[in-house]
Amino acid sequence: MSGGIHLHHTTEKVERPVARRPRQLPADIPTFINRTKEMRLMDKLAAEQVGRPNAGAVHIITGMAGVGKTALAIRQAHRLAPRFPDGQLYINLRGYDPGAPINALMALSRFLVELGVPAAAVPGDTDTAAATYRSLVADRAILIVLDNAASAGQVRPLIPGGANCVTLITSRNQLSSLTIHEGARRVTIGTLTERDSVTLLRKTIAGYRTEDAPHKVAELARLCARLPLALRIAAERAVSHPHTSIDELIEGLRGESSLWDMLSVGGEGEEESVQPVFSWSYRALSPDSARLFRLLGLHPGYDFGINSIAALSATPVRRTRQLLDSLVAAHMIEQIVPGRYEFHDLLRAYALDKANIDETPESREKALVRVLDWYLHTAGAARERLTPAYGHVPLKDHDSEVTPQPFADYDSAADWAESEDTNFPALVAAAVKAGLDSHAWRLALLAANARAPSAPATTWPAVGLAGVGAAHRTGDRTGEADLRRALGYAHVELNQLRESLANHAQSVELYRTLNDSAGLAESLNALGVANMRWRRLVAAEACFREAKEIFDRGESLDWQNLLVVNIASVHLEAGRLDEARTGMEQSLRFNQEVGNKRDVGHALRQLSAIRLDQGDATTALRLAKTAVDLALDLRNHLVEGYWLLAVADAHTALGQFNEALTAYQRSAALHRRIGDREREALAWHGTGVVYQRLGRADEAADFHRAAAKTQHELGHTWHEAIARDGLAAALTDLPQQLNQWRLAHELLAPFDDPRAVALRGEIEAKLK
C-alpha cells in the first residue's frame, strides 16, 4: 500500500468530466464570396481520403496574408459540419502574431478539455497529451480546424489518426513536410477576381450606398489589392461614412497607396498589400479610438478583456467599451465573446507599429506598466479567493488610473484565471523584455499561486524559470525562493521528482540564508512532500519535524495541523500504525471543526488505510467511501483518483472483487488524465491482485508486469518491488517466480522501516 501526503496547495475545484461533442467553429462570414472551385477540390480530396485505414483527410489552405484563408476554412467547415456528428474543434494557433504562437501542448490542452477531459488533468507532456487526444477521437467523426499554423511541428501532434476525421489547416507557409509524411493535400488560394472583389464590396455596403458607380467600386477594389481583409475594412469605412462620396474615399485610399509605394523598400512582405487600407482606416478613427487601437498593440496577451484594456489606456471602463465598439465596427479588432477582444495578426503588427511611431517611449512604458500592474493586482485578488491559505505575493502600489478587478467568490476568480491562463507566459515575457523584472517575477509567481483550477501545470515551469531569472536580477532572494518552491510543486505534479527535489532544496537554502523562518518552514514542508513521493521517509520526516518546530512557535493553526498530517503520513507509510492513527484523528477533529472538506477527506482516506492494515476492512471501506463522496462534492479529480485506491483496496480485502475492479479502473483512468503515472500504476497493481484472487493468473501477471515497468521507468523502487512481488505470485514457472522475488528483495534493500523489514522477511521466506 502507499501512504498519502498532504500538499496544502491543491485545494482547487476541478470540473467533472462529461461526454462532449464540441461545437467550436466561429460564426460563418455572411459576405463570403465565391471560392467554389477550391471548395469543390477539397470535397473531392476529402472523398478520396476519408475512410483510409491509417488517417483521415488533411487539407492545407495556403496563401498570402489577408487573402481569406481563415474565411475559406470556416465556410468549408460549416459546409462539412453535418458530416461530423461527434463535433468540430477549432483553434487559432497565432503562428504569425508578433508574440509567441500557441504551441502544440497548449492547443492539445484546450482540445482535450473540449472533448471531456478535465483541463487540470491534461497530461504534462506533448507526446502523452497527443496520445490521449488520438485515443479520444480514434473512433469518432470529428472535424478539426487549425488556423494560422506557422510550421508543421506546431500542428503535427494535433492531427488525429482516426480515419473518420478531417483536418483543415490554414498557413502562409507550404508545410511541405505534412504533404510528404502525412499525405496532406494542399489548396492554394490567391486574391479575388475583380468581379468577386466588387461583389464583396457590394454585399457589404448593400442598403447603405446605392448610388456608387460600378466602375468606381471596381477602382476601390483594385486599391484594396483584391484582398478580402482589406476589402471588408474598406467596405466598413464606406458604410460608416455614407455621406462621403466614393471619389473622396478612392482619393484618400489612393493617397495612402502612393505613400506606401514611396516608403516601401524592395516590396518585401505580404503585409504591404494591406498596409494602405489599414492606414486609411486608422486615419479615419477619432483621436481617442486611434489611441486605443495603437495602445492595444502593446498589450502582451493573445486576447484581452475590457478591464485590462481600460487599465492599459487609462480610460474609464464605460468609455473604453464605447471606443472598442468603434474599433469592432471598423473591423480593426474582433470581439470574440462579450467583453473579450482579439486582433487579426496583421492588424496587431500594424497597431504595434503605430504605437512605436505615434506614442513616445515614456507613454509606451507607462501603458505597459499600467496593464502589468492591473494583472498583478487582479491576479492577487484572484489568489485570495482560490488559495487564501498560502501563496501571498507582496505587491507594490499601483497607479491611481488602474482599477484591479474584484472577485465576489471562488467561482468568479476561477473563471477569470481560466480566461487569462494562456496570457501569463506572454505577460512575463513582455515584462522581462522591457526590463521590468520586479513585475516579471511577481507575475510568474502569481501565475502559479492563482492558477486556474482547470489549468494544467504543463506550461508554467518555463514561466517560473523566467521569473527566477528576473527575481535574481532584482536581488529579491525571497521572490527567488518562492519561485523555486513553486517550481518544485509543479514538477511533482508533472512526475518530475528529481527536478522537484532540486528546486525545493534550493528554496530551503535560500530561506536559510535569508533567516526567514516562515518561508523556511513552508519550503521544508514542500521538500518533505517531494521526499515522500520518493519514499525517502527519514528525510521526509526530518523536513516535516523541522518545519513543525518552526510553526509551533507561531500562531498558524492551519500549518501546525498540516505538519501533524504529513508526519502521520510518514508513520503510516513506515507501518507505525498507532502513531499514524493518533495524528490522523487529531487532524480529522481539527478540520471538521474548521469545515475544511478536503482535509477531512484526506484524514479519512489515511484512517481507512490504517484500519485496513489493522484488519478492519469494513470500517476501512466506510471511511474511504466517505472521503470519495467529499472529493465528488469538491469536484476534485486529483484527490478522487487517489482516494479511490483506498476504496478499491478495502473492497479487495472484503472479497468484493467486481466493486474493487470498478474502483481501480476509475482511479487508473483519472490518474492517466492527470498524468500521474505512478498512481496509475498503483491501480494496475491493485487490479492484478484482484485477478490473482479470482484465479486469473495470466491477466494478473500482465497488470503487475505493466505496473513494475512503469514504476521502474519513474525510479520508484518501492512500488516496483511491490509490483514484482505481485508478479511473482501470479507466475506459475518457479524459476521466473524466484527471479522476480530476488529483484524485489534487491529493490527493498535501501529501506529499513518496519513495513519494509516485514515485507523483506516475507520475500526471504518465499526464496528459501
mmCIF file with all atom_site columns, N, CA and C in Angstrom, residues 689-740:
data_model
loop_
_atom_site.group_PDB
_atom_site.id
_atom_site.type_symbol
_atom_site.label_atom_id
_atom_site.label_alt_id
_atom_site.label_comp_id
_atom_site.label_asym_id
_atom_site.label_entity_id
_atom_site.label_seq_id
_atom_site.pdbx_PDB_ins_code
_atom_site.Cartn_x
_atom_site.Cartn_y
_atom_site.Cartn_z
_atom_site.occupancy
_atom_site.B_iso_or_equiv
_atom_site.pdbx_formal_charge
_atom_site.auth_seq_id
_atom_site.auth_comp_id
_atom_site.auth_asym_id
_atom_site.auth_atom_id
_atom_site.pdbx_PDB_model_num
ATOM 1   N N  . VAL A 1 689 ? -3.822  -7.786  -8.266  1.00 0.00 ? 689 VAL A N  1
ATOM 2   C CA . VAL A 1 689 ? -4.130  -8.523  -7.034  1.00 0.00 ? 689 VAL A CA 1
ATOM 3   C C  . VAL A 1 689 ? -5.524  -9.131  -7.117  1.00 0.00 ? 689 VAL A C  1
ATOM 4   N N  . VAL A 1 690 ? -6.497  -8.353  -7.610  1.00 0.00 ? 690 VAL A N  1
ATOM 5   C CA . VAL A 1 690 ? -7.863  -8.863  -7.728  1.00 0.00 ? 690 VAL A CA 1
ATOM 6   C C  . VAL A 1 690 ? -7.921  -10.041 -8.694  1.00 0.00 ? 690 VAL A C  1
ATOM 7   N N  . TYR A 1 691 ? -7.300  -9.917  -9.861  1.00 0.00 ? 691 TYR A N  1
ATOM 8   C CA . TYR A 1 691 ? -7.321  -11.029 -10.821 1.00 0.00 ? 691 TYR A CA 1
ATOM 9   C C  . TYR A 1 691 ? -6.644  -12.267 -10.249 1.00 0.00 ? 691 TYR A C  1
ATOM 10  N N  . GLN A 1 692 ? -5.600  -12.081 -9.460  1.00 0.00 ? 692 GLN A N  1
ATOM 11  C CA . GLN A 1 692 ? -4.949  -13.215 -8.824  1.00 0.00 ? 692 GLN A CA 1
ATOM 12  C C  . GLN A 1 692 ? -5.914  -13.907 -7.858  1.00 0.00 ? 692 GLN A C  1
ATOM 13  N N  . ARG A 1 693 ? -6.664  -13.091 -7.095  1.00 0.00 ? 693 ARG A N  1
ATOM 14  C CA . ARG A 1 693 ? -7.640  -13.660 -6.152  1.00 0.00 ? 693 ARG A CA 1
ATOM 15  C C  . ARG A 1 693 ? -8.771  -14.380 -6.895  1.00 0.00 ? 693 ARG A C  1
ATOM 16  N N  . LEU A 1 694 ? -9.042  -13.924 -8.129  1.00 0.00 ? 694 LEU A N  1
ATOM 17  C CA . LEU A 1 694 ? -10.090 -14.559 -8.935  1.00 0.00 ? 694 LEU A CA 1
ATOM 18  C C  . LEU A 1 694 ? -9.593  -15.797 -9.674  1.00 0.00 ? 694 LEU A C  1
ATOM 19  N N  . GLY A 1 695 ? -8.305  -16.095 -9.548  1.00 0.00 ? 695 GLY A N  1
ATOM 20  C CA . GLY A 1 695 ? -7.739  -17.251 -10.226 1.00 0.00 ? 695 GLY A CA 1
ATOM 21  C C  . GLY A 1 695 ? -7.380  -17.003 -11.680 1.00 0.00 ? 695 GLY A C  1
ATOM 22  N N  . ARG A 1 696 ? -7.314  -15.743 -12.068 1.00 0.00 ? 696 ARG A N  1
ATOM 23  C CA . ARG A 1 696 ? -6.980  -15.398 -13.462 1.00 0.00 ? 696 ARG A CA 1
ATOM 24  C C  . ARG A 1 696 ? -5.526  -14.917 -13.486 1.00 0.00 ? 696 ARG A C  1
ATOM 25  N N  . ALA A 1 697 ? -4.629  -15.885 -13.339 1.00 0.00 ? 697 ALA A N  1
ATOM 26  C CA . ALA A 1 697 ? -3.218  -15.584 -13.108 1.00 0.00 ? 697 ALA A CA 1
ATOM 27  C C  . ALA A 1 697 ? -2.559  -14.872 -14.283 1.00 0.00 ? 697 ALA A C  1
ATOM 28  N N  . ASP A 1 698 ? -2.892  -15.273 -15.500 1.00 0.00 ? 698 ASP A N  1
ATOM 29  C CA . ASP A 1 698 ? -2.242  -14.643 -16.657 1.00 0.00 ? 698 ASP A CA 1
ATOM 30  C C  . ASP A 1 698 ? -2.576  -13.152 -16.735 1.00 0.00 ? 698 ASP A C  1
ATOM 31  N N  . GLU A 1 699 ? -3.848  -12.826 -16.516 1.00 0.00 ? 699 GLU A N  1
ATOM 32  C CA . GLU A 1 699 ? -4.235  -11.415 -16.540 1.00 0.00 ? 699 GLU A CA 1
ATOM 33  C C  . GLU A 1 699 ? -3.599  -10.656 -15.377 1.00 0.00 ? 699 GLU A C  1
ATOM 34  N N  . ALA A 1 700 ? -3.548  -11.310 -14.220 1.00 0.00 ? 700 ALA A N  1
ATOM 35  C CA . ALA A 1 700 ? -2.899  -10.685 -13.065 1.00 0.00 ? 700 ALA A CA 1
ATOM 36  C C  . ALA A 1 700 ? -1.448  -10.368 -13.382 1.00 0.00 ? 700 ALA A C  1
ATOM 37  N N  . ALA A 1 701 ? -0.754  -11.322 -14.003 1.00 0.00 ? 701 ALA A N  1
ATOM 38  C CA . ALA A 1 701 ? 0.663   -11.119 -14.334 1.00 0.00 ? 701 ALA A CA 1
ATOM 39  C C  . ALA A 1 701 ? 0.842   -9.954  -15.293 1.00 0.00 ? 701 ALA A C  1
ATOM 40  N N  . ASP A 1 702 ? -0.067  -9.808  -16.248 1.00 0.00 ? 702 ASP A N  1
ATOM 41  C CA . ASP A 1 702 ? 0.043   -8.700  -17.201 1.00 0.00 ? 702 ASP A CA 1
ATOM 42  C C  . ASP A 1 702 ? -0.038  -7.349  -16.489 1.00 0.00 ? 702 ASP A C  1
ATOM 43  N N  . PHE A 1 703 ? -0.982  -7.227  -15.565 1.00 0.00 ? 703 PHE A N  1
ATOM 44  C CA . PHE A 1 703 ? -1.127  -5.960  -14.849 1.00 0.00 ? 703 PHE A CA 1
ATOM 45  C C  . PHE A 1 703 ? 0.073   -5.687  -13.948 1.00 0.00 ? 703 PHE A C  1
ATOM 46  N N  . HIS A 1 704 ? 0.544   -6.706  -13.242 1.00 0.00 ? 704 HIS A N  1
ATOM 47  C CA . HIS A 1 704 ? 1.708   -6.498  -12.377 1.00 0.00 ? 704 HIS A CA 1
ATOM 48  C C  . HIS A 1 704 ? 2.945   -6.145  -13.206 1.00 0.00 ? 704 HIS A C  1
ATOM 49  N N  . ARG A 1 705 ? 3.082   -6.788  -14.349 1.00 0.00 ? 705 ARG A N  1
ATOM 50  C CA . ARG A 1 705 ? 4.242   -6.529  -15.215 1.00 0.00 ? 705 ARG A CA 1
ATOM 51  C C  . ARG A 1 705 ? 4.214   -5.080  -15.709 1.00 0.00 ? 705 ARG A C  1
ATOM 52  N N  . ALA A 1 706 ? 3.023   -4.619  -16.127 1.00 0.00 ? 706 ALA A N  1
ATOM 53  C CA . ALA A 1 706 ? 2.903   -3.231  -16.586 1.00 0.00 ? 706 ALA A CA 1
ATOM 54  C C  . ALA A 1 706 ? 3.194   -2.259  -15.450 1.00 0.00 ? 706 ALA A C  1
ATOM 55  N N  . ALA A 1 707 ? 2.698   -2.561  -14.250 1.00 0.00 ? 707 ALA A N  1
ATOM 56  C CA . ALA A 1 707 ? 2.953   -1.688  -13.102 1.00 0.00 ? 707 ALA A CA 1
ATOM 57  C C  . ALA A 1 707 ? 4.439   -1.635  -12.783 1.00 0.00 ? 707 ALA A C  1
ATOM 58  N N  . ALA A 1 708 ? 5.097   -2.780  -12.789 1.00 0.00 ? 708 ALA A N  1
ATOM 59  C CA . ALA A 1 708 ? 6.534   -2.825  -12.483 1.00 0.00 ? 708 ALA A CA 1
ATOM 60  C C  . ALA A 1 708 ? 7.334   -2.035  -13.511 1.00 0.00 ? 708 ALA A C  1
ATOM 61  N N  . LYS A 1 709 ? 6.968   -2.171  -14.772 1.00 0.00 ? 709 LYS A N  1
ATOM 62  C CA . LYS A 1 709 ? 7.680   -1.467  -15.831 1.00 0.00 ? 709 LYS A CA 1
ATOM 63  C C  . LYS A 1 709 ? 7.563   0.056   -15.646 1.00 0.00 ? 709 LYS A C  1
ATOM 64  N N  . THR A 1 710 ? 6.349   0.537   -15.382 1.00 0.00 ? 710 THR A N  1
ATOM 65  C CA . THR A 1 710 ? 6.149   1.977   -15.202 1.00 0.00 ? 710 THR A CA 1
ATOM 66  C C  . THR A 1 710 ? 6.902   2.494   -13.983 1.00 0.00 ? 710 THR A C  1
ATOM 67  N N  . GLN A 1 711 ? 6.809   1.781   -12.863 1.00 0.00 ? 711 GLN A N  1
ATOM 68  C CA . GLN A 1 711 ? 7.495   2.234   -11.658 1.00 0.00 ? 711 GLN A CA 1
ATOM 69  C C  . GLN A 1 711 ? 9.010   2.213   -11.846 1.00 0.00 ? 711 GLN A C  1
ATOM 70  N N  . HIS A 1 712 ? 9.509   1.260   -12.620 1.00 0.00 ? 712 HIS A N  1
ATOM 71  C CA . HIS A 1 712 ? 10.945  1.228   -12.921 1.00 0.00 ? 712 HIS A CA 1
ATOM 72  C C  . HIS A 1 712 ? 11.354  2.456   -13.741 1.00 0.00 ? 712 HIS A C  1
ATOM 73  N N  . GLU A 1 713 ? 10.529  2.792   -14.746 1.00 0.00 ? 713 GLU A N  1
ATOM 74  C CA . GLU A 1 713 ? 10.829  3.953   -15.581 1.00 0.00 ? 713 GLU A CA 1
ATOM 75  C C  . GLU A 1 713 ? 10.829  5.233   -14.761 1.00 0.00 ? 713 GLU A C  1
ATOM 76  N N  . LEU A 1 714 ? 9.953   5.302   -13.747 1.00 0.00 ? 714 LEU A N  1
ATOM 77  C CA . LEU A 1 714 ? 9.850   6.500   -12.915 1.00 0.00 ? 714 LEU A CA 1
ATOM 78  C C  . LEU A 1 714 ? 10.882  6.527   -11.790 1.00 0.00 ? 714 LEU A C  1
ATOM 79  N N  . GLY A 1 715 ? 11.547  5.381   -11.559 1.00 0.00 ? 715 GLY A N  1
ATOM 80  C CA . GLY A 1 715 ? 12.530  5.327   -10.484 1.00 0.00 ? 715 GLY A CA 1
ATOM 81  C C  . GLY A 1 715 ? 11.926  5.107   -9.115  1.00 0.00 ? 715 GLY A C  1
ATOM 82  N N  . HIS A 1 716 ? 10.681  4.637   -9.044  1.00 0.00 ? 716 HIS A N  1
ATOM 83  C CA . HIS A 1 716 ? 10.027  4.371   -7.766  1.00 0.00 ? 716 HIS A CA 1
ATOM 84  C C  . HIS A 1 716 ? 10.322  2.929   -7.353  1.00 0.00 ? 716 HIS A C  1
ATOM 85  N N  . THR A 1 717 ? 11.454  2.749   -6.707  1.00 0.00 ? 717 THR A N  1
ATOM 86  C CA . THR A 1 717 ? 11.907  1.386   -6.405  1.00 0.00 ? 717 THR A CA 1
ATOM 87  C C  . THR A 1 717 ? 10.973  0.657   -5.447  1.00 0.00 ? 717 THR A C  1
ATOM 88  N N  . TRP A 1 718 ? 10.392  1.368   -4.479  1.00 0.00 ? 718 TRP A N  1
ATOM 89  C CA . TRP A 1 718 ? 9.485   0.701   -3.543  1.00 0.00 ? 718 TRP A CA 1
ATOM 90  C C  . TRP A 1 718 ? 8.276   0.137   -4.276  1.00 0.00 ? 718 TRP A C  1
ATOM 91  N N  . HIS A 1 719 ? 7.633   0.956   -5.069  1.00 0.00 ? 719 HIS A N  1
ATOM 92  C CA . HIS A 1 719 ? 6.446   0.483   -5.793  1.00 0.00 ? 719 HIS A CA 1
ATOM 93  C C  . HIS A 1 719 ? 6.817   -0.570  -6.835  1.00 0.00 ? 719 HIS A C  1
ATOM 94  N N  . GLU A 1 720 ? 7.988   -0.470  -7.410  1.00 0.00 ? 720 GLU A N  1
ATOM 95  C CA . GLU A 1 720 ? 8.427   -1.521  -8.340  1.00 0.00 ? 720 GLU A CA 1
ATOM 96  C C  . GLU A 1 720 ? 8.583   -2.842  -7.598  1.00 0.00 ? 720 GLU A C  1
ATOM 97  N N  . ALA A 1 721 ? 9.149   -2.780  -6.394  1.00 0.00 ? 721 ALA A N  1
ATOM 98  C CA . ALA A 1 721 ? 9.314   -4.009  -5.609  1.00 0.00 ? 721 ALA A CA 1
ATOM 99  C C  . ALA A 1 721 ? 7.959   -4.638  -5.291  1.00 0.00 ? 721 ALA A C  1
ATOM 100 N N  . ILE A 1 722 ? 6.972   -3.801  -4.905  1.00 0.00 ? 722 ILE A N  1
ATOM 101 C CA . ILE A 1 722 ? 5.627   -4.312  -4.597  1.00 0.00 ? 722 ILE A CA 1
ATOM 102 C C  . ILE A 1 722 ? 5.031   -4.996  -5.830  1.00 0.00 ? 722 ILE A C  1
ATOM 103 N N  . ALA A 1 723 ? 5.196   -4.347  -6.999  1.00 0.00 ? 723 ALA A N  1
ATOM 104 C CA . ALA A 1 723 ? 4.637   -4.908  -8.232  1.00 0.00 ? 723 ALA A CA 1
ATOM 105 C C  . ALA A 1 723 ? 5.330   -6.210  -8.611  1.00 0.00 ? 723 ALA A C  1
ATOM 106 N N  . ARG A 1 724 ? 6.643   -6.286  -8.400  1.00 0.00 ? 724 ARG A N  1
ATOM 107 C CA . ARG A 1 724 ? 7.367   -7.528  -8.738  1.00 0.00 ? 724 ARG A CA 1
ATOM 108 C C  . ARG A 1 724 ? 7.000   -8.659  -7.782  1.00 0.00 ? 724 ARG A C  1
ATOM 109 N N  . ASP A 1 725 ? 6.737   -8.327  -6.536  1.00 0.00 ? 725 ASP A N  1
ATOM 110 C CA . ASP A 1 725 ? 6.251   -9.333  -5.600  1.00 0.00 ? 725 ASP A CA 1
ATOM 111 C C  . ASP A 1 725 ? 4.904   -9.881  -6.066  1.00 0.00 ? 725 ASP A C  1
ATOM 112 N N  . GLY A 1 726 ? 4.013   -8.978  -6.515  1.00 0.00 ? 726 GLY A N  1
ATOM 113 C CA . GLY A 1 726 ? 2.730   -9.422  -7.043  1.00 0.00 ? 726 GLY A CA 1
ATOM 114 C C  . GLY A 1 726 ? 2.888   -10.243 -8.310  1.00 0.00 ? 726 GLY A C  1
ATOM 115 N N  . LEU A 1 727 ? 3.824   -9.831  -9.173  1.00 0.00 ? 727 LEU A N  1
ATOM 116 C CA . LEU A 1 727 ? 4.068   -10.580 -10.416 1.00 0.00 ? 727 LEU A CA 1
ATOM 117 C C  . LEU A 1 727 ? 4.555   -11.983 -10.113 1.00 0.00 ? 727 LEU A C  1
ATOM 118 N N  . ALA A 1 728 ? 5.467   -12.098 -9.156  1.00 0.00 ? 728 ALA A N  1
ATOM 119 C CA . ALA A 1 728 ? 5.981   -13.426 -8.792  1.00 0.00 ? 728 ALA A CA 1
ATOM 120 C C  . ALA A 1 728 ? 4.848   -14.335 -8.336  1.00 0.00 ? 728 ALA A C  1
ATOM 121 N N  . ALA A 1 729 ? 3.931   -13.777 -7.531  1.00 0.00 ? 729 ALA A N  1
ATOM 122 C CA . ALA A 1 729 ? 2.816   -14.583 -7.029  1.00 0.00 ? 729 ALA A CA 1
ATOM 123 C C  . ALA A 1 729 ? 1.894   -15.050 -8.147  1.00 0.00 ? 729 ALA A C  1
ATOM 124 N N  . ALA A 1 730 ? 1.832   -14.281 -9.236  1.00 0.00 ? 730 ALA A N  1
ATOM 125 C CA . ALA A 1 730 ? 0.936   -14.625 -10.348 1.00 0.00 ? 730 ALA A CA 1
ATOM 126 C C  . ALA A 1 730 ? 1.562   -15.602 -11.331 1.00 0.00 ? 730 ALA A C  1
ATOM 127 N N  . LEU A 1 731 ? 2.886   -15.737 -11.301 1.00 0.00 ? 731 LEU A N  1
ATOM 128 C CA . LEU A 1 731 ? 3.568   -16.614 -12.247 1.00 0.00 ? 731 LEU A CA 1
ATOM 129 C C  . LEU A 1 731 ? 3.484   -18.070 -11.785 1.00 0.00 ? 731 LEU A C  1
ATOM 130 N N  . THR A 1 732 ? 3.515   -18.986 -12.746 1.00 0.00 ? 732 THR A N  1
ATOM 131 C CA . THR A 1 732 ? 3.463   -20.421 -12.425 1.00 0.00 ? 732 THR A CA 1
ATOM 132 C C  . THR A 1 732 ? 4.807   -21.103 -12.617 1.00 0.00 ? 732 THR A C  1
ATOM 133 N N  . ASP A 1 733 ? 5.706   -20.445 -13.331 1.00 0.00 ? 733 ASP A N  1
ATOM 134 C CA . ASP A 1 733 ? 7.041   -21.005 -13.561 1.00 0.00 ? 733 ASP A CA 1
ATOM 135 C C  . ASP A 1 733 ? 7.931   -20.658 -12.366 1.00 0.00 ? 733 ASP A C  1
ATOM 136 N N  . LEU A 1 734 ? 8.426   -21.681 -11.641 1.00 0.00 ? 734 LEU A N  1
ATOM 137 C CA . LEU A 1 734 ? 9.178   -21.439 -10.406 1.00 0.00 ? 734 LEU A CA 1
ATOM 138 C C  . LEU A 1 734 ? 10.432  -20.610 -10.628 1.00 0.00 ? 734 LEU A C  1
ATOM 139 N N  . PRO A 1 735 ? 11.280  -20.886 -11.639 1.00 0.00 ? 735 PRO A N  1
ATOM 140 C CA . PRO A 1 735 ? 12.471  -20.041 -11.826 1.00 0.00 ? 735 PRO A CA 1
ATOM 141 C C  . PRO A 1 735 ? 12.116  -18.572 -12.063 1.00 0.00 ? 735 PRO A C  1
ATOM 142 N N  . GLN A 1 736 ? 11.051  -18.335 -12.834 1.00 0.00 ? 736 GLN A N  1
ATOM 143 C CA . GLN A 1 736 ? 10.631  -16.949 -13.060 1.00 0.00 ? 736 GLN A CA 1
ATOM 144 C C  . GLN A 1 736 ? 10.131  -16.306 -11.769 1.00 0.00 ? 736 GLN A C  1
ATOM 145 N N  . GLN A 1 737 ? 9.389   -17.097 -10.973 1.00 0.00 ? 737 GLN A N  1
ATOM 146 C CA . GLN A 1 737 ? 8.928   -16.582 -9.684  1.00 0.00 ? 737 GLN A CA 1
ATOM 147 C C  . GLN A 1 737 ? 10.106  -16.156 -8.818  1.00 0.00 ? 737 GLN A C  1
ATOM 148 N N  . LEU A 1 738 ? 11.071  -17.049 -8.693  1.00 0.00 ? 738 LEU A N  1
ATOM 149 C CA . LEU A 1 738 ? 12.218  -16.761 -7.827  1.00 0.00 ? 738 LEU A CA 1
ATOM 150 C C  . LEU A 1 738 ? 12.996  -15.545 -8.323  1.00 0.00 ? 738 LEU A C  1
ATOM 151 N N  . ASN A 1 739 ? 13.088  -15.408 -9.652  1.00 0.00 ? 739 ASN A N  1
ATOM 152 C CA . ASN A 1 739 ? 13.804  -14.259 -10.206 1.00 0.00 ? 739 ASN A CA 1
ATOM 153 C C  . ASN A 1 739 ? 13.113  -12.954 -9.822  1.00 0.00 ? 739 ASN A C  1
ATOM 154 N N  . GLN A 1 740 ? 11.780  -12.931 -9.910  1.00 0.00 ? 740 GLN A N  1
ATOM 155 C CA . GLN A 1 740 ? 11.040  -11.713 -9.551  1.00 0.00 ? 740 GLN A CA 1
ATOM 156 C C  . GLN A 1 740 ? 11.169  -11.411 -8.061  1.00 0.00 ? 740 GLN A C  1
#
